[in-house]
mmCIF file with all atom_site columns, C-alpha atoms in Angstrom:
data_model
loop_
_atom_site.group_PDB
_atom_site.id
_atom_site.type_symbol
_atom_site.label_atom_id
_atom_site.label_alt_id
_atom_site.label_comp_id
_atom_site.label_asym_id
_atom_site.label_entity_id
_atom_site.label_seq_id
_atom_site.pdbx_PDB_ins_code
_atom_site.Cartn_x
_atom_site.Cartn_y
_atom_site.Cartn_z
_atom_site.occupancy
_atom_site.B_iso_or_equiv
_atom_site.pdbx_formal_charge
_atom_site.auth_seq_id
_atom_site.auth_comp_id
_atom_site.auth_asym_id
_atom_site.auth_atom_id
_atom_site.pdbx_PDB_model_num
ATOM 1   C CA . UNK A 1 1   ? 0.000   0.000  0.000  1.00 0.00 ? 19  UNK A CA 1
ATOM 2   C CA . UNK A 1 2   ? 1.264   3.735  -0.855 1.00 0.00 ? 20  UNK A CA 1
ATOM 3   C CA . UNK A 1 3   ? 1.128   6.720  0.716  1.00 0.00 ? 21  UNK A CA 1
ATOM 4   C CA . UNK A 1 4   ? -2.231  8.794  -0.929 1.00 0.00 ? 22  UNK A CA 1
ATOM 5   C CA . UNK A 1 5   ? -1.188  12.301 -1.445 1.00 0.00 ? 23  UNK A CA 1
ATOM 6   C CA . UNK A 1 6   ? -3.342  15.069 -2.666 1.00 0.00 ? 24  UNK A CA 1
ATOM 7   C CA . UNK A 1 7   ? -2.434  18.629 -3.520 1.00 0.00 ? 25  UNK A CA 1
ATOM 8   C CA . UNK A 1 8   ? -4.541  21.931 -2.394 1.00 0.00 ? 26  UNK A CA 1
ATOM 9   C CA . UNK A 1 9   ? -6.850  23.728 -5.079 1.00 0.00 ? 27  UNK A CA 1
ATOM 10  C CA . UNK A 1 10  ? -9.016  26.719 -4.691 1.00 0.00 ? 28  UNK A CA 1
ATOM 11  C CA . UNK A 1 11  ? -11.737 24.362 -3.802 1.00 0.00 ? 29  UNK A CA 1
ATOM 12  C CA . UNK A 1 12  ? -10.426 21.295 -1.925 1.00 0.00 ? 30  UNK A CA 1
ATOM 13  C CA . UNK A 1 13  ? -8.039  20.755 0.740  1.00 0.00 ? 31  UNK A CA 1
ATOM 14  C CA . UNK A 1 14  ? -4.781  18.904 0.613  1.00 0.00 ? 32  UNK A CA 1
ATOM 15  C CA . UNK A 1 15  ? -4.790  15.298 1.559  1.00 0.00 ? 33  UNK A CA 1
ATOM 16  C CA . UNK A 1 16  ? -1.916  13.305 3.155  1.00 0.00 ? 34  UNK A CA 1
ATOM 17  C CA . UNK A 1 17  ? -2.827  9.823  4.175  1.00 0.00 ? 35  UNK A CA 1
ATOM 18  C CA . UNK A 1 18  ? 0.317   7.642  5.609  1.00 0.00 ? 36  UNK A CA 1
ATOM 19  C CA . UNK A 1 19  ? 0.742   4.110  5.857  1.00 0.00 ? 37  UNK A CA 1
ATOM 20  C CA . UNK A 1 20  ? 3.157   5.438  8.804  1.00 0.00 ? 38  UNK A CA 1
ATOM 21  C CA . UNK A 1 21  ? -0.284  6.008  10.813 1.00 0.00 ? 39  UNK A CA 1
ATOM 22  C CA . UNK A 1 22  ? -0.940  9.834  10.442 1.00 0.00 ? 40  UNK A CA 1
ATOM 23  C CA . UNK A 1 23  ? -3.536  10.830 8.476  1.00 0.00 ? 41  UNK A CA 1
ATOM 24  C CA . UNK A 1 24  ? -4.081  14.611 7.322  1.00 0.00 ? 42  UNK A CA 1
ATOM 25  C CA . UNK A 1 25  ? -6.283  16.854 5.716  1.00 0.00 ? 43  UNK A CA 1
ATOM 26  C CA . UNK A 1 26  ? -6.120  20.877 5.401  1.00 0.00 ? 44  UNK A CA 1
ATOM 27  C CA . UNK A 1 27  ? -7.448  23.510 3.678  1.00 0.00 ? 45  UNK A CA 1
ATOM 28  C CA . UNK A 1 28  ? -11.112 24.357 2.612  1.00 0.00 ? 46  UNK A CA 1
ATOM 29  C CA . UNK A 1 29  ? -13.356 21.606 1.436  1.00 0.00 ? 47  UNK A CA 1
ATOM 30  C CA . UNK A 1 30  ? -16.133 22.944 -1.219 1.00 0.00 ? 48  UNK A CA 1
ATOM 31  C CA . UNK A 1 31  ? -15.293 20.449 -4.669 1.00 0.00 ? 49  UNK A CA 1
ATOM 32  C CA . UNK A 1 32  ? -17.999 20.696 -7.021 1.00 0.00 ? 50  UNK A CA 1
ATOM 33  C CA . UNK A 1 33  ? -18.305 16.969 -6.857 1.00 0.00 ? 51  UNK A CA 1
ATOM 34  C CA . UNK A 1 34  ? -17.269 15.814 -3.274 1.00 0.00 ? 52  UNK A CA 1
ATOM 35  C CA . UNK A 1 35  ? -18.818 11.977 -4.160 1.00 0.00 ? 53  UNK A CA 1
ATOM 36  C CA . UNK A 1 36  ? -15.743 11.866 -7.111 1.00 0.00 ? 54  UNK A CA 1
ATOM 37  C CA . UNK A 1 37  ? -13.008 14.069 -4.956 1.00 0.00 ? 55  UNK A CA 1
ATOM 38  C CA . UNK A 1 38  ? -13.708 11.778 -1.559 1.00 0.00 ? 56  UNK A CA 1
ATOM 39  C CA . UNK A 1 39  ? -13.392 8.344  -4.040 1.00 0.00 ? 57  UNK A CA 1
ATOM 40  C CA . UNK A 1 40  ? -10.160 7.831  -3.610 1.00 0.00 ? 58  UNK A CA 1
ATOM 41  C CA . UNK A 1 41  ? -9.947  8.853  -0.033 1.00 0.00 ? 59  UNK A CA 1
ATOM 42  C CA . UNK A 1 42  ? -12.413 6.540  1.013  1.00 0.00 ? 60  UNK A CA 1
ATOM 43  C CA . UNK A 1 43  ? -10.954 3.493  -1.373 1.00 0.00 ? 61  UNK A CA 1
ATOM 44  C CA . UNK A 1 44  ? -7.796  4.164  0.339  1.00 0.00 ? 62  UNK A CA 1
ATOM 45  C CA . UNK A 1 45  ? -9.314  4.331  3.793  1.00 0.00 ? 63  UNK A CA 1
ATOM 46  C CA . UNK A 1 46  ? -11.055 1.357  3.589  1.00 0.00 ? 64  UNK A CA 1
ATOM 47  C CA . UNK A 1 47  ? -7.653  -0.718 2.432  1.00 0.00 ? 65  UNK A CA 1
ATOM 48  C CA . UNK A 1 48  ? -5.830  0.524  5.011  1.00 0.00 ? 66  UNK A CA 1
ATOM 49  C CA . UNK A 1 49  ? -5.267  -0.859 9.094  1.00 0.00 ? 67  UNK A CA 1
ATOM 50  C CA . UNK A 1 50  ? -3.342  -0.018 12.003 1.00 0.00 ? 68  UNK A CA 1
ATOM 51  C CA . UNK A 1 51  ? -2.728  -0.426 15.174 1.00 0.00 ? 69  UNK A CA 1
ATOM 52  C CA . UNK A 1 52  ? -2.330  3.731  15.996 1.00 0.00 ? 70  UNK A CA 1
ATOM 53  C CA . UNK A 1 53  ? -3.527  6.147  14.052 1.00 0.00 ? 71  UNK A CA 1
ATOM 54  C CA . UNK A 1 54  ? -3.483  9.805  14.168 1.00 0.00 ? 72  UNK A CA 1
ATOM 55  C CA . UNK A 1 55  ? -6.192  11.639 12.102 1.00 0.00 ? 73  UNK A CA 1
ATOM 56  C CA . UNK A 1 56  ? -5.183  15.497 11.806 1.00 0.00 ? 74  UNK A CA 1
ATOM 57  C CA . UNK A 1 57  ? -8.511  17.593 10.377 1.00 0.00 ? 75  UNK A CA 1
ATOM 58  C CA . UNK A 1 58  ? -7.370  21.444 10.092 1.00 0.00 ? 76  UNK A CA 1
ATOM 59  C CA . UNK A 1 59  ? -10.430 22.275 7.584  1.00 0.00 ? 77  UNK A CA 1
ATOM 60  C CA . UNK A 1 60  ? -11.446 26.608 7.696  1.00 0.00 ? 78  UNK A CA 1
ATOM 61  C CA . UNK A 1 61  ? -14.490 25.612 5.617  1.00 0.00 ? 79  UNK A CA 1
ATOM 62  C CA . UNK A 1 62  ? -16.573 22.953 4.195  1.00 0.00 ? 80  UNK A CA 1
ATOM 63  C CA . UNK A 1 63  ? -19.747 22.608 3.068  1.00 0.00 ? 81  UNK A CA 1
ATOM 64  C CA . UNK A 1 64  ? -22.494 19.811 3.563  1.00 0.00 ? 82  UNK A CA 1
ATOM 65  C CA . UNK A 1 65  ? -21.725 17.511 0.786  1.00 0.00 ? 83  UNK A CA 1
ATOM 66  C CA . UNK A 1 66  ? -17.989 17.410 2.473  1.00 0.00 ? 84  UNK A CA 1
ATOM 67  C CA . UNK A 1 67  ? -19.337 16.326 6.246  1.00 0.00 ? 85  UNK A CA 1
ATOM 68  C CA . UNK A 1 68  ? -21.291 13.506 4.779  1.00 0.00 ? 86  UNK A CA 1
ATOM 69  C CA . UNK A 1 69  ? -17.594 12.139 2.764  1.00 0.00 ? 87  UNK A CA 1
ATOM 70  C CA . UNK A 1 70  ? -15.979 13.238 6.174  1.00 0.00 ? 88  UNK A CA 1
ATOM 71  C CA . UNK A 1 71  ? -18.301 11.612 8.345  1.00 0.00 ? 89  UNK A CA 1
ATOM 72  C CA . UNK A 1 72  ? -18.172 8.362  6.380  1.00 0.00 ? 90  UNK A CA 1
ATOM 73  C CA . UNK A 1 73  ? -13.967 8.063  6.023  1.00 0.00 ? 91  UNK A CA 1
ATOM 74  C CA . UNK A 1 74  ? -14.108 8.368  10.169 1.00 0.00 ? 92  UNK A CA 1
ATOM 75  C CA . UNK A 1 75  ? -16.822 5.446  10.277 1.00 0.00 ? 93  UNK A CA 1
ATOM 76  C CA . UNK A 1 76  ? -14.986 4.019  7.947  1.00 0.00 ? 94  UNK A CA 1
ATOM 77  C CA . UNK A 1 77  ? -11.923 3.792  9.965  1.00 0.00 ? 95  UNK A CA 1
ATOM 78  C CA . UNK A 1 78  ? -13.838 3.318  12.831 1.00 0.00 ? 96  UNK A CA 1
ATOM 79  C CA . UNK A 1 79  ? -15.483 0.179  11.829 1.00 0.00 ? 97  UNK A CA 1
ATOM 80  C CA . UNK A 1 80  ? -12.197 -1.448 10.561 1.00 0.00 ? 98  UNK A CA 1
ATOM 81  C CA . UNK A 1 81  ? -11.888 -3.998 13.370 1.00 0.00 ? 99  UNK A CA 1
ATOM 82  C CA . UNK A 1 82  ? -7.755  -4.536 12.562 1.00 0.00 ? 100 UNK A CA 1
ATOM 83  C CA . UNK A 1 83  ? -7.771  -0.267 13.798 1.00 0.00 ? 101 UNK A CA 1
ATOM 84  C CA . UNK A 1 84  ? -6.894  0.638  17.147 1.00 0.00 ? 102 UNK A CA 1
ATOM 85  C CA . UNK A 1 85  ? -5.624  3.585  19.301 1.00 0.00 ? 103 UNK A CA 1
ATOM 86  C CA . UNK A 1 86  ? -7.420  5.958  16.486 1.00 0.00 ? 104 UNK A CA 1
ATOM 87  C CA . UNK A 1 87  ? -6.888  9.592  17.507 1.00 0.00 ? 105 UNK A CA 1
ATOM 88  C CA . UNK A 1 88  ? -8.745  12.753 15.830 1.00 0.00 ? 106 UNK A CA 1
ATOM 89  C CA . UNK A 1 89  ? -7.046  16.000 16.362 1.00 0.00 ? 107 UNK A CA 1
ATOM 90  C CA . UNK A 1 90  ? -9.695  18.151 14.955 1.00 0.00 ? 108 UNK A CA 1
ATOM 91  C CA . UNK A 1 91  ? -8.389  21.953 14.314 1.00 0.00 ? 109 UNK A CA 1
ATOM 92  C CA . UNK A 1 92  ? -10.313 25.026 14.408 1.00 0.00 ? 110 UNK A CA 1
ATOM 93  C CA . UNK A 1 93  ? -9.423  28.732 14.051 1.00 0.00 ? 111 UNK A CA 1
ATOM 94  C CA . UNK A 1 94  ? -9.725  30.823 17.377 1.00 0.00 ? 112 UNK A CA 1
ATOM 95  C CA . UNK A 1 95  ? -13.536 31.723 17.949 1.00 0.00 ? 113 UNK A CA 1
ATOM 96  C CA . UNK A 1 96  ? -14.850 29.992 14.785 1.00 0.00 ? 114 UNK A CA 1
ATOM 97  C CA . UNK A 1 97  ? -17.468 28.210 16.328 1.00 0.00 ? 115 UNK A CA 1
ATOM 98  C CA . UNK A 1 98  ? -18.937 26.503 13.560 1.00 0.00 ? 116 UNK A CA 1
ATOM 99  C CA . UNK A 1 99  ? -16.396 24.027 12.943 1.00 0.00 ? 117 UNK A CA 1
ATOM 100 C CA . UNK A 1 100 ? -15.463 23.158 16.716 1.00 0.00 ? 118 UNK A CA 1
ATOM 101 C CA . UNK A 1 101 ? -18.834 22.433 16.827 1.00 0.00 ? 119 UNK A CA 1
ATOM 102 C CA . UNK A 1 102 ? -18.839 20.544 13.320 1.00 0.00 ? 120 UNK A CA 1
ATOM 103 C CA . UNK A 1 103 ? -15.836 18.320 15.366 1.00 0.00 ? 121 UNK A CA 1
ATOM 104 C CA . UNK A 1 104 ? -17.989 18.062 18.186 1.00 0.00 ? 122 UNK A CA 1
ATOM 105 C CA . UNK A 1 105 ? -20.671 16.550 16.563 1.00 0.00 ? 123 UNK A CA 1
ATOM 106 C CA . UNK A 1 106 ? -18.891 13.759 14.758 1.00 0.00 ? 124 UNK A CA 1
ATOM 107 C CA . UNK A 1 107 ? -17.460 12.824 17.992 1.00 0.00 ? 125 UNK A CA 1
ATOM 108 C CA . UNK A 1 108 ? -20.623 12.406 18.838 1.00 0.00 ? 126 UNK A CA 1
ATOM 109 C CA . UNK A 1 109 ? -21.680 9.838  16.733 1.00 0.00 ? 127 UNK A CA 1
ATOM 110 C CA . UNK A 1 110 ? -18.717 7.839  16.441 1.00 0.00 ? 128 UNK A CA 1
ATOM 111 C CA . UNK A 1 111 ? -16.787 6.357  18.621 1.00 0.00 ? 129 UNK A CA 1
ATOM 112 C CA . UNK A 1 112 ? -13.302 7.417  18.206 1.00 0.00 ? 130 UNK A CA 1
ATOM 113 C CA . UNK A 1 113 ? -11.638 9.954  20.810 1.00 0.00 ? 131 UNK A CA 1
ATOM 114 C CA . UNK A 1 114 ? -11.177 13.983 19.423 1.00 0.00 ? 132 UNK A CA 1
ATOM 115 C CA . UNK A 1 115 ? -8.684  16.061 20.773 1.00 0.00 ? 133 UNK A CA 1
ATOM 116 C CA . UNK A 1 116 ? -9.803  19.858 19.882 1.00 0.00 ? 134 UNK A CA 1
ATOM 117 C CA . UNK A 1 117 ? -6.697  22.332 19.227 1.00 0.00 ? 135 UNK A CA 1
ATOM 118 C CA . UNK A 1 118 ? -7.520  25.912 18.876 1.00 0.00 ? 136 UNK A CA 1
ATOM 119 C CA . UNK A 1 119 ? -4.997  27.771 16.618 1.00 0.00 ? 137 UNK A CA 1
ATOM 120 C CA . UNK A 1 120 ? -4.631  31.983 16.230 1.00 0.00 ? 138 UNK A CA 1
ATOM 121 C CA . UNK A 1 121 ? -6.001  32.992 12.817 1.00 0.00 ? 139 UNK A CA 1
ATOM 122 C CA . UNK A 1 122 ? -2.882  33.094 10.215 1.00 0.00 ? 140 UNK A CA 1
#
């Protein structure tokens, strides 16, 4: 298995998936087709186990199509039963509310620990 790397656009944050356990995606998250920009995130996702993994989410936008893909690559980890010690550190800028509480909620329906880390607006 390889490393799935995906560069920053206008519309879609970069993507760093590791087979060395760390997981990361950053930027703002609006494609015009999340279902074809998630594919290969979730393909790669689903292919992939570990016994720790760190998933770093540092997102300053992204829109409702982009939750659902979110939502489903956590479960997707989540329900791998060869994954364990799965970490979220879910980002948000100082005072933007909306996506702390974005993290919040899909800690709340999935069972994997978030660790919330405020960061000063660049």
């Amino acid at each position: 298995m390889k490393d799935l790397i995906i560069k920053e656009t206008e519309k879609t944050p970069s993507v760093a998936l590791g087979t060395n356990g760390v997981l990361k995606i950053e930027g703002r998250s609006i494609p015009e087709d999340a279902a074809k920009f998630f594919k290969p995130i979730l393909d790669w996702t689903k292919e992939y186990t570990s016994n720790e993994i760190r998933i770093d989410i540092k997102l300053e936008y992204f829109n409702t199509s982009s939750s659902k893909f979110i939502l489903e690559m956590l479960r997707t980890i989540e329900n791998n039963p060869n994954n364990s010690n799965v970490v979220v550190n879910w980002f948000y800028e100082e005072g933007d509310l909306d996506v702390l509480e974005s993290g919040q909620y899909f800690e709340s329906i999935i069972g994997i620990p978030f660790k919330y880390i405020e960061y000063e607006e660049l």
